[in-house]
PDB file of C-alpha atoms in Angstrom:
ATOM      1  CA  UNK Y   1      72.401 274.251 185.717  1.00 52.00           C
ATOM      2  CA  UNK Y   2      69.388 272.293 187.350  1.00 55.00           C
ATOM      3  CA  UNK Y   3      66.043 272.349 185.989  1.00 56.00           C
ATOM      4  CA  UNK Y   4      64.494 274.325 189.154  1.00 53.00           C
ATOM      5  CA  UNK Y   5      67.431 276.968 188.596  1.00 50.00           C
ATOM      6  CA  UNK Y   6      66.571 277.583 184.777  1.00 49.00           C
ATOM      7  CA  UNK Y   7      62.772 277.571 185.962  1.00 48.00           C
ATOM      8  CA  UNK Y   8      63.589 279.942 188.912  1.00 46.00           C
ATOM      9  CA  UNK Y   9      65.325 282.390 186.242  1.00 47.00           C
ATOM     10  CA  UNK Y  10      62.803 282.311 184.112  1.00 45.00           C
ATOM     11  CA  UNK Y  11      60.566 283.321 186.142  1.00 44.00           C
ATOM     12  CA  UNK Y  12      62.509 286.328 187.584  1.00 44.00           C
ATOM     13  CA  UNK Y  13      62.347 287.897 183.599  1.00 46.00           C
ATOM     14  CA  UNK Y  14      61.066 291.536 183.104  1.00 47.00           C
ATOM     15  CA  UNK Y  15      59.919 292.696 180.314  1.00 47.00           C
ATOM     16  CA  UNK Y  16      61.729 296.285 179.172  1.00 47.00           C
ATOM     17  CA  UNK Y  17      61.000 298.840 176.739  1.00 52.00           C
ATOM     18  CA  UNK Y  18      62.730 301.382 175.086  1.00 57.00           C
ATOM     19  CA  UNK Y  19      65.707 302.966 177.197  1.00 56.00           C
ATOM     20  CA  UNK Y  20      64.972 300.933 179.893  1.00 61.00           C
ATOM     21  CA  UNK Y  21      65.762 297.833 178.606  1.00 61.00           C
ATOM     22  CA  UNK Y  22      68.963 299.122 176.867  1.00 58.00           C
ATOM     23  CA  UNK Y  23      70.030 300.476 180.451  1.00 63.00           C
ATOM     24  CA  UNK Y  24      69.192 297.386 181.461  1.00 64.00           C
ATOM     25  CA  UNK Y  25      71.245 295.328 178.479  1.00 63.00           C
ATOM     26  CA  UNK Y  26      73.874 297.735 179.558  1.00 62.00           C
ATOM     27  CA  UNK Y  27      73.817 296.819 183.029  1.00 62.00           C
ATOM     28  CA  UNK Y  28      74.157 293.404 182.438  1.00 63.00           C
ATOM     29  CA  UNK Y  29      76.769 294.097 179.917  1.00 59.00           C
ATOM     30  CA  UNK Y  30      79.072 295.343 182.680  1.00 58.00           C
ATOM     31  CA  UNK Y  31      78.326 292.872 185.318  1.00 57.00           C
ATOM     32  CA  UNK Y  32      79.850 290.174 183.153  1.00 56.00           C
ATOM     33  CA  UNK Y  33      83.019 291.930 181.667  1.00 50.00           C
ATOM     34  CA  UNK Y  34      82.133 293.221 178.047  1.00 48.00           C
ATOM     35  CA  UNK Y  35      80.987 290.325 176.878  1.00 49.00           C
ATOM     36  CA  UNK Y  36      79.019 290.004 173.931  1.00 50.00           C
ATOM     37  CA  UNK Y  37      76.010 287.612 174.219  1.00 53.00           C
ATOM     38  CA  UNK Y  38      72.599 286.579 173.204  1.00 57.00           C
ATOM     39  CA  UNK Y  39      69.658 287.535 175.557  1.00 56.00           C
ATOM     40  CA  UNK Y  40      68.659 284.395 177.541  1.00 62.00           C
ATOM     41  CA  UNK Y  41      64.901 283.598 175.984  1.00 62.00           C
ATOM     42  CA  UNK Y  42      65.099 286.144 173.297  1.00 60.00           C
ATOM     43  CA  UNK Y  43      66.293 285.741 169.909  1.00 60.00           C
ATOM     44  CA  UNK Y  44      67.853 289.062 169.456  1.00 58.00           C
ATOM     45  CA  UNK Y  45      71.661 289.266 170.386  1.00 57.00           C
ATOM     46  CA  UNK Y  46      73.215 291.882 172.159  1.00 61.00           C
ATOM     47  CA  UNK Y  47      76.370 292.636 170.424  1.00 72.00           C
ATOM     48  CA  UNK Y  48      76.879 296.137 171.495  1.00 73.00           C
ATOM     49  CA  UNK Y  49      79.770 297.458 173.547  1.00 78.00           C
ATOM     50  CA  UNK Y  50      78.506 299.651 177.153  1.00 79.00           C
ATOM     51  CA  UNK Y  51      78.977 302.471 175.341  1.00 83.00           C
ATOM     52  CA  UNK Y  52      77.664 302.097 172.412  1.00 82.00           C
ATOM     53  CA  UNK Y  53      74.137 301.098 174.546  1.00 79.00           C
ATOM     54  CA  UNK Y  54      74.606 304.734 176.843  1.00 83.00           C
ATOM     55  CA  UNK Y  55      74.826 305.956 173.463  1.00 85.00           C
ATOM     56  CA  UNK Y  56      71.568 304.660 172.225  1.00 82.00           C
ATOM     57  CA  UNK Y  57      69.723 305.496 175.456  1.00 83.00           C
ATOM     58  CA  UNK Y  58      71.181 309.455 175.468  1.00 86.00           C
ATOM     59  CA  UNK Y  59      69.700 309.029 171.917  1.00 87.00           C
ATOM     60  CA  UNK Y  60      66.311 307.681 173.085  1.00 85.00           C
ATOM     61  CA  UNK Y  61      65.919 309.985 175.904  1.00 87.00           C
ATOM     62  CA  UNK Y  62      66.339 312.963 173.851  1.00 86.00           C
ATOM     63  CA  UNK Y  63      64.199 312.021 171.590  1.00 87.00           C
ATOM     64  CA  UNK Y  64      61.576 311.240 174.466  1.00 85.00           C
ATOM     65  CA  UNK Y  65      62.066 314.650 175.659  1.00 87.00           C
ATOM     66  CA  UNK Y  66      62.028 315.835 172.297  1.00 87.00           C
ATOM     67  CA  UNK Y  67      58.702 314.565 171.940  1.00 84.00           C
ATOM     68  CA  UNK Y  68      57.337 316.031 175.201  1.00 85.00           C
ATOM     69  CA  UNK Y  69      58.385 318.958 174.764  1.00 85.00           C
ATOM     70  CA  UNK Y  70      56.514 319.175 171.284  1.00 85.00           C
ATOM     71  CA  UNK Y  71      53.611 318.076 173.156  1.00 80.00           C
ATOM     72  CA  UNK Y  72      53.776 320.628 175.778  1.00 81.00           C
ATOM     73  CA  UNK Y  73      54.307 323.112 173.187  1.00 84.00           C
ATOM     74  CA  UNK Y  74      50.696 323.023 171.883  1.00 77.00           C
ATOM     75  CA  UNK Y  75      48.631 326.111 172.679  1.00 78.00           C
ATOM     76  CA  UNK Y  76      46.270 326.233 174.976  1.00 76.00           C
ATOM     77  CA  UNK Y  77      44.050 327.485 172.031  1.00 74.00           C
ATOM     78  CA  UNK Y  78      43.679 324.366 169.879  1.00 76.00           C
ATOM     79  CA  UNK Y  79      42.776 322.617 173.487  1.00 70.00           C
ATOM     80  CA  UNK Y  80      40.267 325.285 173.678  1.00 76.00           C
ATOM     81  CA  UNK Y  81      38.922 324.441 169.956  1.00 77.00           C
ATOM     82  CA  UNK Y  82      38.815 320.543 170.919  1.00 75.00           C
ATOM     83  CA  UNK Y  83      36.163 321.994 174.147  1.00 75.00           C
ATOM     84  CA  UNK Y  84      34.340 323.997 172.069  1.00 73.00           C
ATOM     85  CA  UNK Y  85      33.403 320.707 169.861  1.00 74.00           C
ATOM     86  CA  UNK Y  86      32.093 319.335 172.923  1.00 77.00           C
ATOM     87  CA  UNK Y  87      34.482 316.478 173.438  1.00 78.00           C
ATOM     88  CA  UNK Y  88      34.370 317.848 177.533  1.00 79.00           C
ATOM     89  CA  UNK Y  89      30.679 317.222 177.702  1.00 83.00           C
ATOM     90  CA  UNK Y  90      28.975 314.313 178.381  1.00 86.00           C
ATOM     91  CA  UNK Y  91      27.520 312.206 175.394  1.00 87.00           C
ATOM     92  CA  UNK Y  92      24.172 313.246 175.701  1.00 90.00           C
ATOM     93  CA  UNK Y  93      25.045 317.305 175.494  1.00 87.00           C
ATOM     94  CA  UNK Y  94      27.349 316.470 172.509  1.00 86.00           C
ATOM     95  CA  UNK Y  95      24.955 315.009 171.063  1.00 89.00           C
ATOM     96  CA  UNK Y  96      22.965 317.737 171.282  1.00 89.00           C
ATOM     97  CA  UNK Y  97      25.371 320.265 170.244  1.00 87.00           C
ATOM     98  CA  UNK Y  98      26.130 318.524 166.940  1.00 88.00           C
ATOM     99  CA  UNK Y  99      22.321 318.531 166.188  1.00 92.00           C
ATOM    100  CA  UNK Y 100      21.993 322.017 166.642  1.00 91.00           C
ATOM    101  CA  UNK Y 101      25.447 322.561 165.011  1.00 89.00           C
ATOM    102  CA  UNK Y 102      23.801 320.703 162.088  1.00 92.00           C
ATOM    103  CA  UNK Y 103      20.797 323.313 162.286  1.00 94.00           C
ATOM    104  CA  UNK Y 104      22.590 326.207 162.201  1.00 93.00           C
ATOM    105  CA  UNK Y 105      25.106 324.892 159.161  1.00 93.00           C
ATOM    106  CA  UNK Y 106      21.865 324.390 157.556  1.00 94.00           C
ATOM    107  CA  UNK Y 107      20.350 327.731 158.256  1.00 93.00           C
ATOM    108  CA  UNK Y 108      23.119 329.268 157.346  1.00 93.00           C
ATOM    109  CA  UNK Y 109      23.324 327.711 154.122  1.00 94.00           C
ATOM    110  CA  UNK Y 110      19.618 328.296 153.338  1.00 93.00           C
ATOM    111  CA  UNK Y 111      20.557 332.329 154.530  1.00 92.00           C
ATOM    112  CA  UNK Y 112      23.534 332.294 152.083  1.00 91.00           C
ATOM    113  CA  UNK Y 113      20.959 330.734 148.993  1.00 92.00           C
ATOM    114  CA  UNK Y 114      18.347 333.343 149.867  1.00 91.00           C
ATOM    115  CA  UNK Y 115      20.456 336.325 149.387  1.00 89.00           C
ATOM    116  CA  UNK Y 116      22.632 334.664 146.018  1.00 87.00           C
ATOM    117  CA  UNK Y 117      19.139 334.299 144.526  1.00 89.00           C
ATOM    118  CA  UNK Y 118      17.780 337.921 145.473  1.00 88.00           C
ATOM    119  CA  UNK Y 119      16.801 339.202 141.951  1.00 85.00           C
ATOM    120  CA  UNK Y 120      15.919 342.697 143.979  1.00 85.00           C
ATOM    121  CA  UNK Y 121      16.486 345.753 141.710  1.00 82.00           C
ATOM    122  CA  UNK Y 122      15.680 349.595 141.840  1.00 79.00           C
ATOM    123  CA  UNK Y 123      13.899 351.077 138.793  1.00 74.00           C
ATOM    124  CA  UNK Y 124      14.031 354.331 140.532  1.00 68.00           C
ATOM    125  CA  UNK Y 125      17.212 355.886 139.923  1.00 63.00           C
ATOM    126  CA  UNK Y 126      17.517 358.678 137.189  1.00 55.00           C
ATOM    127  CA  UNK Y 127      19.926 358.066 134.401  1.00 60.00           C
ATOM    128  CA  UNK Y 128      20.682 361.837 132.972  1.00 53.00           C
ATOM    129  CA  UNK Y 129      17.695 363.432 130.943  1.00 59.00           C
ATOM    130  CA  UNK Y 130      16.509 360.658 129.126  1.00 61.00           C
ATOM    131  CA  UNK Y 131      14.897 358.238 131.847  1.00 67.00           C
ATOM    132  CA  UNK Y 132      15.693 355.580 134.400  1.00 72.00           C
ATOM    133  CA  UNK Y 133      17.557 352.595 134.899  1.00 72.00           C
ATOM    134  CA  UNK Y 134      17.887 349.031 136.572  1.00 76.00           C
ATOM    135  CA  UNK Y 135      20.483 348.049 139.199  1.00 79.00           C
ATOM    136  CA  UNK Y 136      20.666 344.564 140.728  1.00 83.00           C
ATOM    137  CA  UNK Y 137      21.228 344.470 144.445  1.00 87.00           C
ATOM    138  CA  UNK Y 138      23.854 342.332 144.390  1.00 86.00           C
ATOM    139  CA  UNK Y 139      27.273 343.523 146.123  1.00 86.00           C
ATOM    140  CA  UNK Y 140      29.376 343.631 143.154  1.00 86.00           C
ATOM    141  CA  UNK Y 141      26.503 346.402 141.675  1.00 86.00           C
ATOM    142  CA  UNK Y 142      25.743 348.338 145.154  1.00 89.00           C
ATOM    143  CA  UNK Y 143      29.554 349.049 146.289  1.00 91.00           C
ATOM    144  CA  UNK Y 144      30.477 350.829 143.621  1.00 91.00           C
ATOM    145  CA  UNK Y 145      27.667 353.118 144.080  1.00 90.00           C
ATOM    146  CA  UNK Y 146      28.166 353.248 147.477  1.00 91.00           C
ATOM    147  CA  UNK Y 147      31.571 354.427 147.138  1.00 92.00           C
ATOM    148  CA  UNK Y 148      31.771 356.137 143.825  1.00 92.00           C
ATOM    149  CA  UNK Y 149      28.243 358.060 143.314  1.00 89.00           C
ATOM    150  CA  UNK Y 150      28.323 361.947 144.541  1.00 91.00           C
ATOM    151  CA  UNK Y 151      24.711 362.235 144.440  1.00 89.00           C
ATOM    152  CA  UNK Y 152      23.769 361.441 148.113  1.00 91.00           C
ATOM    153  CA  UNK Y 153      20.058 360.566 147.886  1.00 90.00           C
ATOM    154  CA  UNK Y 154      21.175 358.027 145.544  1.00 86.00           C
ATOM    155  CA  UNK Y 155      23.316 356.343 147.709  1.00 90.00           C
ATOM    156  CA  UNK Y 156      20.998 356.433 150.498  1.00 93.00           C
ATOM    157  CA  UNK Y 157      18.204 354.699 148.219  1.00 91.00           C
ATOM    158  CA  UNK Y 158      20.549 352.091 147.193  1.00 91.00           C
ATOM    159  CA  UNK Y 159      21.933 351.327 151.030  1.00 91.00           C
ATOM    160  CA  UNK Y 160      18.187 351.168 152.366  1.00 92.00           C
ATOM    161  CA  UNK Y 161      17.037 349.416 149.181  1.00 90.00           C
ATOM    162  CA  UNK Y 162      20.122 346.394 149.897  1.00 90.00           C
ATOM    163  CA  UNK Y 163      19.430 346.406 153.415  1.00 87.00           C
ATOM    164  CA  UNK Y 164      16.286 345.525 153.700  1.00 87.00           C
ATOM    165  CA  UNK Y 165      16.119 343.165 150.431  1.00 89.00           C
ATOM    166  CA  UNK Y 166      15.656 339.693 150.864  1.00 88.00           C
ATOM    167  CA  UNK Y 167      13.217 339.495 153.653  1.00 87.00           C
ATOM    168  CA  UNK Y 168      12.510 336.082 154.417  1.00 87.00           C
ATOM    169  CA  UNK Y 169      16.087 335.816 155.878  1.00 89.00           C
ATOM    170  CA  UNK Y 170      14.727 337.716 159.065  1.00 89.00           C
ATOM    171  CA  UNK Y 171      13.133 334.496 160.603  1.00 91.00           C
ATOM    172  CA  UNK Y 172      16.209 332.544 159.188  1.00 91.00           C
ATOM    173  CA  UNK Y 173      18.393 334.958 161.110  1.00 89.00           C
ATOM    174  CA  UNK Y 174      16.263 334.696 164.515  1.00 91.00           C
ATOM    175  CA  UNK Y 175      16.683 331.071 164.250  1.00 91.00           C
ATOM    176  CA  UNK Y 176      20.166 331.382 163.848  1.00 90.00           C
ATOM    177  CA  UNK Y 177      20.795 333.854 167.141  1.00 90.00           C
ATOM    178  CA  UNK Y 178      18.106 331.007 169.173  1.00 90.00           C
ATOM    179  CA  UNK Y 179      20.404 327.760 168.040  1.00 89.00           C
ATOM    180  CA  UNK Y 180      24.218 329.711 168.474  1.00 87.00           C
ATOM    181  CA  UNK Y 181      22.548 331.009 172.369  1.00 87.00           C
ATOM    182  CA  UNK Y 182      21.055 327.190 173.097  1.00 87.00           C
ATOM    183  CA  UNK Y 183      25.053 326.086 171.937  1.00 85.00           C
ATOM    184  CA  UNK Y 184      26.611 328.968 173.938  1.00 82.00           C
ATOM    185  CA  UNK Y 185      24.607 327.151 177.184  1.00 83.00           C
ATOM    186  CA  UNK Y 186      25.657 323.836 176.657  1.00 80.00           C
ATOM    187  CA  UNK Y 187      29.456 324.920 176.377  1.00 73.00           C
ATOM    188  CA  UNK Y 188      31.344 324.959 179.803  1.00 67.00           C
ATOM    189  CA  UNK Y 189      32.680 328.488 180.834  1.00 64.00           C
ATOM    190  CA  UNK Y 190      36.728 329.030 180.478  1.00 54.00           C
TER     191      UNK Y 190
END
């Protein structure tokens, strides 16, 4: 063959992927009557029968689809969860939706620490004949009472006493509502 023929071929070369260029292999397979040869400019030789290759490329294509199909299967929810992160704004409104996700996290946290250490108790309660005695508002101390006391006035003490302990949380709560609302603006509507 003449050196402008080989640098005519050369340049007529496709690169092929995947089932493509094993349809292609396949192809060329057939055109030149089963034989078994290398790939001109490749070192990888091509010592499969035609079908053998259709095998392969059934193979690959149902794996392909395989793969789409997993992809398709994803709910529409966990897309939803990736928008509600922000990664559909622009960088500027993320930005600012991780700084006041950071603020809230932090509130939060500081909301939590406030109420685990609440050392509110009630001296008030009567124990029997003989005098009065202390109970911690702390959950594990009010529900029982709540559920298991028959004396109603009790109970009532105890519930008012628990819900209005710990007040500094009230501006740590109005904080919280202002930052979730400001977030709740800068998410698009779906």
């Amino acid at each position: 063959m003449s050196k402008q023929k080989r640098e005519n071929r050369n340049t007529n070369l496709v690169a092929l992927t995947g089932g493509a260029a094993l349809l292609a292999i396949a192809v060329n397979a057939l055109k030149k009557n089963h034989k078994k040869k290398d790939l001109p400019g490749s070192t990888v030789q091509v010592n499969l029968s035609p079908p053998e290759i259709l095998r392969l490329v059934n193979r690959i294509i149902a794996k392909s689809k395989e793969v789409h199909d997993s992809i398709a299967s994803v709910p529409l929810d966990k897309v939803r969860d990736f928008e509600r992160s922000g990664l559909s704004l622009t960088l500027t409104k993320r930005e600012e939706l991780q700084r006041l996700s950071a603020q809230i996290d932090e509130l939060s946290g500081r909301y939590i620490r406030n109420l685990n250490d609440d050392s509110t108790s009630l001296l008030s309660l009567d124990k029997a004949e003989n005098g009065k005695f202390k109970v911690t508002l702390r959950s594990h101390h009010v529900s029982p009472i709540l559920e298991l006391c028959k004396v109603g006035l009790t109970r009532r003490i105890v519930a008012v006493a628990y819900g209005r302990r710990c007040e500094v949380n009230l501006s740590i709560l109005e904080s919280l509502v202002r930052q979730s609302i400001k977030t709740q603006l800068l998410q698009p509507l779906s």
